[in-house]
Structure formats: C-alpha cells, structure tokens
Coordinates of C-alpha atoms in Angstrom, one line a residue:
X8 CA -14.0 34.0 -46.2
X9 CA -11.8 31.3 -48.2
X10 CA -13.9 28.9 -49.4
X11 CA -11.1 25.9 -49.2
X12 CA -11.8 24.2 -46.0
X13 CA -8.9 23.7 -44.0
X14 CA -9.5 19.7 -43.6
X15 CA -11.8 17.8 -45.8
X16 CA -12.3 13.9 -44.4
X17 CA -13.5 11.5 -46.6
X18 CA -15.1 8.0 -45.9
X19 CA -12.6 7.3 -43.4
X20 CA -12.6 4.3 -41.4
X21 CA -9.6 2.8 -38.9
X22 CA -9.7 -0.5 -37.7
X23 CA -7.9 -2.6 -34.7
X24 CA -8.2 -6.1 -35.1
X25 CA -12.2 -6.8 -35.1
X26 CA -13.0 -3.4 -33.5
X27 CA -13.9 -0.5 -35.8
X28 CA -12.7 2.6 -34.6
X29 CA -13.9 4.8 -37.4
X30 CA -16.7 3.8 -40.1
X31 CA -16.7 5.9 -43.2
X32 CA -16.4 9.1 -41.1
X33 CA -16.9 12.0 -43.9
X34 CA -16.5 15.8 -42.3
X35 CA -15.2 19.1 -43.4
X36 CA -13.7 21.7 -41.1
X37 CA -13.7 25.6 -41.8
X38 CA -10.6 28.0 -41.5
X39 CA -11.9 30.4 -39.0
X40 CA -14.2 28.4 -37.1
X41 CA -14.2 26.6 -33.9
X42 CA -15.4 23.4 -34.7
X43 CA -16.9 21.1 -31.4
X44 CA -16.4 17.1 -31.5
X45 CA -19.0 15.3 -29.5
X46 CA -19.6 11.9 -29.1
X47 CA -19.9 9.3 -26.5
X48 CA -16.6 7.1 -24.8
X49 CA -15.6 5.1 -27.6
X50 CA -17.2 6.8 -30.5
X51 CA -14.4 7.7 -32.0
X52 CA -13.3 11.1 -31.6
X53 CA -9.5 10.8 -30.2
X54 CA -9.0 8.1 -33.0
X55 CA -10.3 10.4 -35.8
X56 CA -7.8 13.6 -34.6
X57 CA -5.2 10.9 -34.1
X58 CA -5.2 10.6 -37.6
X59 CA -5.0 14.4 -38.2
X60 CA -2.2 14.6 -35.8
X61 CA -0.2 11.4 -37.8
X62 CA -0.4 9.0 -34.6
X63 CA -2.7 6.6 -36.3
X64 CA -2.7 6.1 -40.3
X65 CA -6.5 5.5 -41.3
X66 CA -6.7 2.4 -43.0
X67 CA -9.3 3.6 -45.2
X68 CA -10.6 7.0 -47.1
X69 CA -8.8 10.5 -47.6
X70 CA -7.6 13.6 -46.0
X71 CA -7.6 17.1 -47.7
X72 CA -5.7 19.9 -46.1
X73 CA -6.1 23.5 -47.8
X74 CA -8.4 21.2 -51.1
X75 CA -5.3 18.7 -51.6
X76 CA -4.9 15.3 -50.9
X77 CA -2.0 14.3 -48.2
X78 CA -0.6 11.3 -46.8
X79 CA -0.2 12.0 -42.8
X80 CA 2.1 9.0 -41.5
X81 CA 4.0 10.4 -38.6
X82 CA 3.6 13.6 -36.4
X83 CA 6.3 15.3 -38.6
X84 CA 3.9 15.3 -41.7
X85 CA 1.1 16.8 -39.5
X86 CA 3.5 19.8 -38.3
X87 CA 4.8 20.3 -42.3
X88 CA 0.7 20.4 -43.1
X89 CA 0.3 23.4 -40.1
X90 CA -1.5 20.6 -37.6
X91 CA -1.3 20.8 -34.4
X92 CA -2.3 18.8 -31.5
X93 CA -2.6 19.7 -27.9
X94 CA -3.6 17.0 -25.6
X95 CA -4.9 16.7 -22.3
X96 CA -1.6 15.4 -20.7
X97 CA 1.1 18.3 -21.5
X98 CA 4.5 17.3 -22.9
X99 CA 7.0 19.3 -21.2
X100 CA 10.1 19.6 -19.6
X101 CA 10.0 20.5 -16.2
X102 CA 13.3 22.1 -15.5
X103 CA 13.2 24.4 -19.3
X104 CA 11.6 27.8 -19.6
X105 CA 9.1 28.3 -21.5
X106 CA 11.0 29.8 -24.4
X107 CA 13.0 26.2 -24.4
X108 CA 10.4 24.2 -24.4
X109 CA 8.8 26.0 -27.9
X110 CA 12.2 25.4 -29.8
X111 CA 12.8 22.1 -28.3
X112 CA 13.3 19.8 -31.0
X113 CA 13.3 22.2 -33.9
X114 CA 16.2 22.7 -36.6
X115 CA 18.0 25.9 -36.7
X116 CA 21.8 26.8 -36.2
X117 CA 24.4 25.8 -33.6
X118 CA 24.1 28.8 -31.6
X119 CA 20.5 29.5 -30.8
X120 CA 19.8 33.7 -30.3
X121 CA 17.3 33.3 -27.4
X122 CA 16.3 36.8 -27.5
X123 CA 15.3 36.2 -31.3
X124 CA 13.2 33.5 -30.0
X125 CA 11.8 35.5 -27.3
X126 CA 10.9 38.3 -29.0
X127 CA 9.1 35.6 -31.7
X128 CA 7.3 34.2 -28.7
X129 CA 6.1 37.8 -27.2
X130 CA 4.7 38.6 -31.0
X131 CA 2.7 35.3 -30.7
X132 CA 1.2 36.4 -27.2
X133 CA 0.7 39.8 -27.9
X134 CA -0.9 38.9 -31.2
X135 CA -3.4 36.3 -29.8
X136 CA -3.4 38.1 -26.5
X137 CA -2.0 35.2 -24.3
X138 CA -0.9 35.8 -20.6
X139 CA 2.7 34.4 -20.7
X140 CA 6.5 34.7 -19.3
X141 CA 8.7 33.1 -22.2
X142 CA 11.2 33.0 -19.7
X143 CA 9.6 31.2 -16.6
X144 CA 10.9 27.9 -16.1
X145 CA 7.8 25.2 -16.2
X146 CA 7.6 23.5 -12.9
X147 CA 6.9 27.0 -11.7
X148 CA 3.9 27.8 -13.6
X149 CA 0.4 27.1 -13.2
X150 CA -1.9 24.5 -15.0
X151 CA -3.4 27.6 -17.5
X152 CA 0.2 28.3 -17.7
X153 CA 1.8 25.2 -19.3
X154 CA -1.4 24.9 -21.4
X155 CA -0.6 28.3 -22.9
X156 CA 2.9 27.3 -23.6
X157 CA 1.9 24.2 -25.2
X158 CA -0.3 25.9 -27.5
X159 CA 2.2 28.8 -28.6
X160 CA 4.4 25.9 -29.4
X161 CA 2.4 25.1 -32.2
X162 CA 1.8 28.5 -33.4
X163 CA 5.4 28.6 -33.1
X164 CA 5.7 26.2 -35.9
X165 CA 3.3 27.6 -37.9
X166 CA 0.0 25.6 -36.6
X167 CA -2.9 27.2 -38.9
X168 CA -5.1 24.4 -37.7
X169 CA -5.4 23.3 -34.0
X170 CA -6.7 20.5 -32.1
X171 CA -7.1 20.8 -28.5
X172 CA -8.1 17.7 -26.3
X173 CA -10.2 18.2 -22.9
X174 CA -8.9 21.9 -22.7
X175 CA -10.6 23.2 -19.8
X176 CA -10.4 20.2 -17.9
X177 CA -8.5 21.2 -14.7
X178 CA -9.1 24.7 -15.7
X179 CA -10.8 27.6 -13.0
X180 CA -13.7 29.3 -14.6
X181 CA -11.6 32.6 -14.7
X182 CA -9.0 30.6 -16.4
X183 CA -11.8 28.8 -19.0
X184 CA -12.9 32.4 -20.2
X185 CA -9.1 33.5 -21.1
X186 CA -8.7 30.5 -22.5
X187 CA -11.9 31.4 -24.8
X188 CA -11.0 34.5 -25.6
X189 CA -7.6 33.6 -27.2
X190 CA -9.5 30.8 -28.9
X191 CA -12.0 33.4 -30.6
X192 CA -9.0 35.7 -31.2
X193 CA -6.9 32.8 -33.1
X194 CA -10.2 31.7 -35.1
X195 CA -10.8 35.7 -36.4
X196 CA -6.9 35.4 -37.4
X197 CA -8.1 32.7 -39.8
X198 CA -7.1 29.7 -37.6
X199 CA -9.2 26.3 -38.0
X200 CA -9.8 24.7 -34.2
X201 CA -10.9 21.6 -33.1
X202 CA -12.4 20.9 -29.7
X203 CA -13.1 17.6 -28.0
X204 CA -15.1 18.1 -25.2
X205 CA -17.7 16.8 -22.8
X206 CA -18.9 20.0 -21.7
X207 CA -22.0 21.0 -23.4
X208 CA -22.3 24.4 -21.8
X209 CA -18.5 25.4 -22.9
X210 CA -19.1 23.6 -26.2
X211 CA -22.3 26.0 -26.9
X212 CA -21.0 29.4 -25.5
X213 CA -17.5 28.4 -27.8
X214 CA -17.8 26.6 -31.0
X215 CA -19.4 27.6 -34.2
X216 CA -20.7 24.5 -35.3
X217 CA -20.5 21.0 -33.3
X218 CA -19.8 17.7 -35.9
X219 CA -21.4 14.4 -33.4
X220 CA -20.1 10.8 -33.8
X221 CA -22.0 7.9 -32.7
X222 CA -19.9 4.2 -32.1
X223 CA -17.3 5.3 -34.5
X224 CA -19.7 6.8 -37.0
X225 CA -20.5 10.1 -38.6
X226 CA -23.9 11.4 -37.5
X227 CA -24.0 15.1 -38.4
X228 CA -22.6 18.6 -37.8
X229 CA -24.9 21.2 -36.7
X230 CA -24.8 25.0 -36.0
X231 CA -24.1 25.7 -32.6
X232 CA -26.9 29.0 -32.2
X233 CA -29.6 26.1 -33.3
X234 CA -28.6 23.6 -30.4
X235 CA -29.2 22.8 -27.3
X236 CA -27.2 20.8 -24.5
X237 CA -30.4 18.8 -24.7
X238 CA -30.6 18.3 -28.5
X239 CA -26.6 17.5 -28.7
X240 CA -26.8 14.6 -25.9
X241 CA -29.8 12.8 -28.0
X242 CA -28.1 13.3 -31.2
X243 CA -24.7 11.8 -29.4
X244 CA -26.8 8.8 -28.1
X245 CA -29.5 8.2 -30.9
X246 CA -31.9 8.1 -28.0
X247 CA -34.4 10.4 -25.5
X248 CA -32.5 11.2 -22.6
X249 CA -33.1 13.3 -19.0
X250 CA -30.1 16.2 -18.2
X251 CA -30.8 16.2 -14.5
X252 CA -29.1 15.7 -11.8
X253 CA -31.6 15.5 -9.2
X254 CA -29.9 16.4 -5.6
X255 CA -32.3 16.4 -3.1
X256 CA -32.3 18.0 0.3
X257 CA -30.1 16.2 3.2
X258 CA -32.2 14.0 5.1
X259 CA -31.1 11.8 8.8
X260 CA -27.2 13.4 8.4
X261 CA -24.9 12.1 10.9
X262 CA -21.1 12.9 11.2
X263 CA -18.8 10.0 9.6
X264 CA -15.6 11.2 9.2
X265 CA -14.4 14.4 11.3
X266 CA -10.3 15.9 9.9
X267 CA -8.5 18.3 12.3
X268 CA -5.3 20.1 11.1
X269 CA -3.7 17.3 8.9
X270 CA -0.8 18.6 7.3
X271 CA 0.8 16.3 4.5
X272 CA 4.4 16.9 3.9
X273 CA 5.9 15.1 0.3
X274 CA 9.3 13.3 -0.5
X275 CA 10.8 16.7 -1.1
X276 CA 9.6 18.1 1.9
X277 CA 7.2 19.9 0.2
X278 CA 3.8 21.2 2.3
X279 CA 0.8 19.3 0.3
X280 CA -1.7 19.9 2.7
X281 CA -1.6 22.4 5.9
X282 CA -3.6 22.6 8.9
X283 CA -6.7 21.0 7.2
X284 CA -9.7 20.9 9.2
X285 CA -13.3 19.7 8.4
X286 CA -16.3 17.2 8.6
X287 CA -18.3 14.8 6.7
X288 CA -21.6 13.6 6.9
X289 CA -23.5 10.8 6.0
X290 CA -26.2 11.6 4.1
X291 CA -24.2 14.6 2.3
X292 CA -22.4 15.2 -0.6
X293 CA -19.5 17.1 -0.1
X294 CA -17.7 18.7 -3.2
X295 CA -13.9 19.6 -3.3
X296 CA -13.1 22.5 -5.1
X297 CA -9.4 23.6 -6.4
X298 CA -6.9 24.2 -9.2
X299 CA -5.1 21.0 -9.9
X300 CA -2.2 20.2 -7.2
X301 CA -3.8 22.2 -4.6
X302 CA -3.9 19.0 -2.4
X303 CA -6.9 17.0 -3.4
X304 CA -5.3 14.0 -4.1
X305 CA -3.0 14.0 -1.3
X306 CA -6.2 14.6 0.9
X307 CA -8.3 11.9 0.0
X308 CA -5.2 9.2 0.3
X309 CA -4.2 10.4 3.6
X310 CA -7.7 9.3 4.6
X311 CA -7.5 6.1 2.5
X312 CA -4.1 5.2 4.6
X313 CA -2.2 5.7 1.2
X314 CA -0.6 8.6 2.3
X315 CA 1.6 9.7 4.9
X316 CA 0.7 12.0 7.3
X317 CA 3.1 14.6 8.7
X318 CA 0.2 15.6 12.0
X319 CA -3.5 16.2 12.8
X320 CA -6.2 13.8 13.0
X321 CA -8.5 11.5 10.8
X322 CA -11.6 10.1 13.0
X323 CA -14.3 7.9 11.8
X324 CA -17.3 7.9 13.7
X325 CA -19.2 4.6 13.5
X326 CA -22.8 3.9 14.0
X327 CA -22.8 3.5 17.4
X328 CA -21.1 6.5 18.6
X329 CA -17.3 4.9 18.8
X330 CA -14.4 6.4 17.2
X331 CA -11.4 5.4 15.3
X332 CA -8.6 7.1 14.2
X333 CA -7.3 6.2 10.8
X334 CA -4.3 7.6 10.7
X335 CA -1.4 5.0 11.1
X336 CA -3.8 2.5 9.5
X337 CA -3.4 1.2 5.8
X338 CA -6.3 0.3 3.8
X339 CA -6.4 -3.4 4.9
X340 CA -6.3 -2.1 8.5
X341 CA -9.0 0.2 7.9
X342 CA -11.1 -2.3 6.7
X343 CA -10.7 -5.0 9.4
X344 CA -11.9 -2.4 12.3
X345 CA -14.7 -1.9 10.2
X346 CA -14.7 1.2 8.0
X347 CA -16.6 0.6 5.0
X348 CA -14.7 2.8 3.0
X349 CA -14.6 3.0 -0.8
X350 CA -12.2 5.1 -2.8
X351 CA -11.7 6.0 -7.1
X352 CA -8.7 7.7 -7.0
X353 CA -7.5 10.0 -10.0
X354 CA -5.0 7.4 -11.2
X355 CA -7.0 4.7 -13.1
X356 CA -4.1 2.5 -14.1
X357 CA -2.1 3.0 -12.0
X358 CA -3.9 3.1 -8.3
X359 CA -7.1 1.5 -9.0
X360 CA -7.2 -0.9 -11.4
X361 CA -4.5 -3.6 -13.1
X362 CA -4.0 -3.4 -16.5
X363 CA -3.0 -6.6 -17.7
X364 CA -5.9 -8.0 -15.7
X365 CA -9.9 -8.4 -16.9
X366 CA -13.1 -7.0 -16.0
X367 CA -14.0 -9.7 -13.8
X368 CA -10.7 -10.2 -12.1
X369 CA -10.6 -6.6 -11.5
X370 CA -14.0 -6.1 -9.9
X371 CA -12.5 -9.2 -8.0
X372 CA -9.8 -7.4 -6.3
X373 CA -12.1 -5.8 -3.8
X374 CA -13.2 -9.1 -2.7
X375 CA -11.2 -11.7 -3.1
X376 CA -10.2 -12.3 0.6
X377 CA -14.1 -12.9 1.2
X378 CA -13.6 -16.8 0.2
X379 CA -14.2 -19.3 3.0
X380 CA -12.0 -21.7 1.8
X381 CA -8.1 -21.1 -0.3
X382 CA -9.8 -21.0 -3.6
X383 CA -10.7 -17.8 -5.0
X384 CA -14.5 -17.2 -5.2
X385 CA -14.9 -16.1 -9.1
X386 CA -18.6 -16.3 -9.6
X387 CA -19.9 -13.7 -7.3
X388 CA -17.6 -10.8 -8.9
X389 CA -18.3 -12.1 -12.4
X390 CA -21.8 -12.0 -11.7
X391 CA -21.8 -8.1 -10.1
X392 CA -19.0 -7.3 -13.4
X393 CA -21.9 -8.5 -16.1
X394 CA -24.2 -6.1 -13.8
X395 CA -21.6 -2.9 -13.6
X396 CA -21.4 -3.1 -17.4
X397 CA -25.0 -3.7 -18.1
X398 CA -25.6 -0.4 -15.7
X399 CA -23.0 1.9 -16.9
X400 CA -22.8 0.6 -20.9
X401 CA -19.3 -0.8 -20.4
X402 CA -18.1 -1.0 -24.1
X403 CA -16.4 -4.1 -24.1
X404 CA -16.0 -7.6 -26.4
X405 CA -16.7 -9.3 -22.8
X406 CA -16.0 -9.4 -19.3
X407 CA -12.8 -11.5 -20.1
X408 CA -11.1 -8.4 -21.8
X409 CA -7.8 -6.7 -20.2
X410 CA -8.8 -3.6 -18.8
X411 CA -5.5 -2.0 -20.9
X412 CA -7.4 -2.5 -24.5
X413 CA -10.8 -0.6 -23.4
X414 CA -11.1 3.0 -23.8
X415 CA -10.0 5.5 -20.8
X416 CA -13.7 6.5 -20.4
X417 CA -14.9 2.8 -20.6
X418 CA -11.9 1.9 -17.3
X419 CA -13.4 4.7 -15.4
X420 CA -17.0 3.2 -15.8
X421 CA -15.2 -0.5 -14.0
X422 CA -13.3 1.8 -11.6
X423 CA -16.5 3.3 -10.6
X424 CA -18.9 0.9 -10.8
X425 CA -17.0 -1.2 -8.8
X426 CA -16.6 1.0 -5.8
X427 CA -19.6 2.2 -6.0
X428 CA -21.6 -1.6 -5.7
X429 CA -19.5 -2.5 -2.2
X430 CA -21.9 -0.4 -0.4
X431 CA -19.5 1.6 1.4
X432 CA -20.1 4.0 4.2
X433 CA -17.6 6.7 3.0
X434 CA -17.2 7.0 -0.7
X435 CA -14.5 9.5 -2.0
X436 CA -14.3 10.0 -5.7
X437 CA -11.4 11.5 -7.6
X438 CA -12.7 13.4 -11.2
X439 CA -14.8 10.4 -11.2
X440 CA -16.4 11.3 -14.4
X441 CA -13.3 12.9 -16.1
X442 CA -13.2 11.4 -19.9
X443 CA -16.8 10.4 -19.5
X444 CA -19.8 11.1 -22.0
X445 CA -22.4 13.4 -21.1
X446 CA -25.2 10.6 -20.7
X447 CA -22.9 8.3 -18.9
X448 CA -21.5 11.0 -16.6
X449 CA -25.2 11.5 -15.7
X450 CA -25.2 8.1 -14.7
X451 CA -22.7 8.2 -12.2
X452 CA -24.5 11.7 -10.4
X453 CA -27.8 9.5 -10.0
X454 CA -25.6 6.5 -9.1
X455 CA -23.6 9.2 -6.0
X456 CA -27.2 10.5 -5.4
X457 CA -28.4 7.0 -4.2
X458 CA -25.2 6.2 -2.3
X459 CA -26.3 9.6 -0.5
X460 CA -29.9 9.0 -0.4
X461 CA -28.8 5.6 1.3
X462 CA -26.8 7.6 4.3
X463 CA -23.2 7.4 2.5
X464 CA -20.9 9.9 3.2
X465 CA -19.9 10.9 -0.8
X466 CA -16.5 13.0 -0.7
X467 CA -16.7 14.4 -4.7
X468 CA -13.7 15.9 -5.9
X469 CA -14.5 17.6 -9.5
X470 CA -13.1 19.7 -11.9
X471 CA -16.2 21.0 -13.4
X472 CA -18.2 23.9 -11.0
X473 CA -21.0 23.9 -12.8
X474 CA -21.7 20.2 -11.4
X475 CA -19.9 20.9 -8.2
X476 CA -22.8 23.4 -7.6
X477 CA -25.3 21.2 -8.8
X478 CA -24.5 18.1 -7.2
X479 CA -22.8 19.1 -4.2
X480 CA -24.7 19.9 -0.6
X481 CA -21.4 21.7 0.7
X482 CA -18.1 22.4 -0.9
X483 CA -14.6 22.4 0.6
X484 CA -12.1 24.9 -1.6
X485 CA -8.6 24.0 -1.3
X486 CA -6.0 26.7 -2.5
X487 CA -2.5 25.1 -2.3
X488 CA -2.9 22.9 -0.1
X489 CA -4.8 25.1 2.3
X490 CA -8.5 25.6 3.1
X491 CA -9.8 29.1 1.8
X492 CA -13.4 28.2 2.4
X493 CA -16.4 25.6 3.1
X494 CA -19.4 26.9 1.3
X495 CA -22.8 26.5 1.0
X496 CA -23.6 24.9 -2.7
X497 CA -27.2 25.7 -3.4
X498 CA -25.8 29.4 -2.4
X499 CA -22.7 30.1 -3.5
X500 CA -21.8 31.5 -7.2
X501 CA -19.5 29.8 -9.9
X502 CA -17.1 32.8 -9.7
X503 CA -16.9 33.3 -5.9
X504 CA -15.6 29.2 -6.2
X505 CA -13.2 30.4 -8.5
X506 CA -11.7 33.0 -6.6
X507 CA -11.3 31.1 -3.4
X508 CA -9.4 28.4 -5.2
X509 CA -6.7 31.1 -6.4
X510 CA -6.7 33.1 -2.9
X511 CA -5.5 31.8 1.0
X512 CA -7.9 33.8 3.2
X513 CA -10.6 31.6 4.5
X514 CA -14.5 32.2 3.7
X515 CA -17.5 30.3 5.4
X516 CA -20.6 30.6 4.0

C-alpha cells in the first residue's frame, strides 16, 4: 500500500472569537482505510472536516493531501484536491434526476450528452456496487436513495478522499449494511473515508482505525480490532463511565393516551398518516419505529394540536377515569384542561426553541404565563436552566448565550432538558438524542427511564434500533404512514424491525 497518506494535519487549531474550536489538532489519514471520528458535542469534529471540505480556513497549522502542502479556502479547492464531503442534510434538487443532480454545477459544453453521463454514472455504481436509477427524479426516491446519489456525485468529480457526516442516521438496518459494503468496496479501490459518527457499534464493525477528540483537542487514534465501545466512550470523555441503559420491567401501567384511526392528510393532499390506531401507557416506553417520512412527525404533532387532523380520535385519559379528546385543541388548550403534556419535536430551531433568544429565556418559554402578577417571573427558569446544564454538561459561556451560537448537540441538551423537568404526564420525544455524544445520549435514556419509572407515558421516536430495542417496552412500526406492526421489544429482532418499516401488512407480536 502507498505509503503517502492521503491527508496529513498538522498542529491545527481554529478559533471563533474566545472559543477554540480546534487546539493543535495533528492526525494522518490512510488511502484505503476507513478512518472513525469520535468525540463528544463540541469537541471538534465537524469543525476539523470543515476545514477539509474548505468551509472554514484553519487559522493555524497545515494540511497535506497526497505529502504536499495546500491551501483549502473555498469548497472549489477541496473538489480540485479529490475531497469530498457528504453531510447529514442532502443538497439536492427535488424535481432533477439523479443523473442532473451529479452534473449540476459542473463545466462542460453547451449541449450536455446525457447518455454519456449516464453511462459514467452506471460505471460508478457498478464499480462500487451501488443500488441506483441515474434516471429517477429525486423527490421519488428513498432516504438510502438520495444518500447514494450524493455520494456518486463526488465520485463523479473525482473524490479519492470522502467524508461522510452521520451516514446511517435515518438509515434501516438493511439499508446501514449496503451502505457498508459500498464503503469497504470504495476503501479496497484505494479510497481514504472519513466517518463522523455516534454509533459505537457501526463505528467498530466499519472503520479501521477510530482518531478521538476531546474539547477541540487531539487525544489519539487507535486500531479499531483493539477497541471496545467501552474503551472509545472513556477515551472520548477522559473519564470512567457506565454503557447501560437500564430499562426495567413496567410496573402500576395505566392507559394515558388511547389513538383510533387518525388519518393526517398534508397541504398537497397527500395521506401522512392512515387509519392509525394505538395506546399508551403510563409507566411504558413506547418506541416508534420507521424510515424517515413514514409519518412520525406528523403523528406526534397531531397529538400536540400542531397538526391537522383529517379524522379518527386522540383521547387522553386522566387520573380519575375522565376523558378528553384532544383533537380540535391547540397546545394552549390542551394544557388549560389539564394535560400535562411535554413534546421535543425533530425541529430544534425551528419548533422548539428560538434562536435569537438565551438559555434562560428559552427554558422560560414553557412557563412564563405561570406569573401572578404582569411581570415576567425570571428567577425560577434561570434557576432550573443553571440545573439543566449542570445535568446534561451544557457547553456554554453562560446561561445568557443565544441558543443560535451553541453547537446543534449542545441545543438538543436545552430542548430536552427542558421538557423533560416540567414533569409531564405524556412525554413524546422526536430523535431526541440525534447529534448527541455517546455519554450524553446515555444521559437522556436514564433521564426517559425516570420519567417512566415515575408513571410518565414516554412516546420515543428513534432512528437507532439497537436503542429502540434496548430502551423501548413496546414498539409501534410505521411504514408510510401506516401501521405494519406493534411489537414486543424485549422479543422482537433488529431485522424483523427493519422489515416491517419497508412492508404494509400488519404484525403483532
């Protein structure tokens, strides 16, 4: 194998304003490896391949690509180098096929041959063994789908070294292990790829060797065979830590919410959710299983009164045996008839928090109608802000700091911290540790296990089965927008999960 590596970094450090970003971050990746990047929210990581990619200059130290020094100062650079970055949030155009979408942007002549380009593309995914129709416009292709295209698009410009951001995020297992198996194919052509993600068990079965940052610094890299999720999590966090979840078994259940055939219809009179029908307990966990768009979020906003409901029923049954129904209610509503009800929905920024706002004022936003009087009561929800980021290692200058200037994992922790510490008697969660650290993501399972242990009714929609099946008592699988399946979680396998998200015949185990 070539001896060059394909990227050397030396002593590079990035700064904004009095936050260091990177500190003399020196690393070395391989051609032909798969090369893992672990560290906690904040350490680093999407600032460092920021760099690579020429979204950030680094304000310090040197880059090497192939053993020669380069200057990386816009994405244009970084494709002329062979680097390519695919992040978690595709850039596509809806309405172009696939082919289109690959050349988009590229020079070439007036008149573009198509069928040149297509049979360019089908070399690509023959060669790497992809799974895709050049031809196929984008909004009708799956989440796997688009991620494919995005990453022949690279290889279309001649990407030798890859960077791939959260890749199997919304992702079914089936869909993870083709994924992986173009990966290893790319990396025996000679490819260099870099992972960021926060899934040890992935990371091990994947990479070749992991490199771990630690607050914006360089700890080490290690060999994948000699590491453990166990051994990575202490290295990321420089401390001893537990990698348990801990569910225990239901105890005093009672029925809080009970959903009978809601069907959701959207602006384009699109079905989102049909005939749903199920129950939730207090006491219980229940996990939501499904390929992205298959209705999740469109299910837990109908019963948040965020979303319109085409017909059925949404019934919350209190303590004392009386019903309400909740559709036709909006959130206020809800909560003046007396439905605890606490929701983190999958839009951070834009549904649950304000950006331009602080810590403390957005904490305040759950309770600021509570005053007795017309002035805002400030010192109760600065007072449980100091205690959310005490609990959940908020990284943040101080509880006076815009939400918009910490890191997307460190807004998740306020988001979810501050749902979690009003006590509700329904909490639904959307990906509610999606961009989160291994240790913190821990937190928030022990911090869900105590709502439950407490007799809250926790509605967990996640992305990764393995917790789903760990954390979960039951799980609901939604296959577009339909109900395939309510499933025992101490029973049920990984791969049966993943089939019932990509199939509409009903299972009840």
């Amino acid at each position: 194998m070539d001896t060059v590596n394909a990227i050397e970094l030396k002593n590079i450090c990035k700064y904004f304003g009095e936050v260091i970003a990177n500190k003399d971050i020196s690393l070395e990746v391989r051609k032909g490896e798969i090369l893992s990047l672990l560290g906690e929210n904040g350490s680093g990581k999407t600032t460092l391949m920021n760099m690579l990619a020429g979204i950030y200059f680094p304000d310090e130290g040197e880059i090497f690509v192939d053993g020669k020094e380069v200057k990386i100062t816009c994405p244009a650079d970084a494709f002329e180098l062979g680097i390519g970055m695919i992040h978690q949030h595709f850039k596509l155009i809806e309405t172009f096929t696939a082919a289109e979408n690959i050349i988009l942007g590229l020079p070439g002549a007036e008149i573009i041959k198509m069928n040149e380009v297509i049979d360019k593309i089908n070399d690509l995914v023959n060669r790497y063994s992809f799974e895709l129709d050049p031809t196929k416009k984008i909004y009708n292709m799956s989440v796997s789908e688009k991620q494919t295209v995005e990453i022949v698009k690279m290889l279309y410009r001649g990407a030798n070294i890859l960077i791939l951001d959260e890749p199997t995020a919304v992702l079914t297992p089936q869909e993870t292990d083709r994924l992986f198996d173009v990966l290893r194919n790319m990396r025996n052509d000679g490819k260099a790829i870099i992972i960021i993600t926060h899934k040890l068990h992935e990371m091990l079965s994947l990479s070749d060797r992991v490199a771990v940052l630690r607050k914006g610094e360089y700890i080490r890299t290690v060999q994948t065979k000699d590491a453990t999720e166990l051994s990575l999590t202490e290295m990321m966090v420089g401390e001893k830590v537990t990698l348990d979840i801990g569910r225990k078994e239901p105890h005093d259940i009672v029925k809080r919410l009970e959903v009978k055939n809601l069907k959701c219809v959207d602006k384009n009179n699109v079905t989102t959710l049909d005939n749903v029908s199920f129950d939730v307990y207090g006491g219980e966990v229940l996990g939501i299983a499904g390929i992205a768009g298959s209705g999740q979020k469109e299910l837990l906003e109908a019963i948040a009164g965020l979303q319109k409901v085409e017909s059925g029923s949404i019934v919350y049954c209190g303590d004392n045996g009386e019903e309400t129904e909740l559709i036709g209610k909006n959130p206020l509503e809800i909560r003046n008839v007396g439905v605890a009800l606490s929701f983190v929905p999958e839009d951070r920024l834009g549904m649950g928090l304000v950006a331009n706002m602080d810590l403390a004022d957005n904490v305040m936003l759950r309770s600021y109608r509570e005053g007795k009087s017309s002035f805002v009561n400030r010192k109760d929800p600065r007072k449980k802000t100091e205690e959310i980021v005490d609990e959940l290692k908020v990284v943040t200058p101080s509880i006076s700091t815009p939400i918009r200037k910490l890191s997307g994992g460190n807004v998740q922790k306020v988001l979810v911290g501050r749902e979690i510490s009003n006590a509700p008697s329904v909490l639904m969660t959307a990906y509610a540790v999606r961009g989160l650290d291994i240790n913190t993501s821990y937190t928030i399972y022990h911090l869900i296990n105590e709502q439950k242990d407490h007799g809250t009714a926790v509605i967990y929609v996640g992305e990764d089965l393995d917790v789903l099946l760990e954390l979960a008592d039951r799980i609901l699988v939604l296959c577009a927008g339909k109900v395939t399946g309510v499933v025992d979680a101490r029973s049920v396998t990984k791969e049966q999960v993943g089939l019932m998200m990509t199939k509409h015949t009903e299972e009840v185990m």
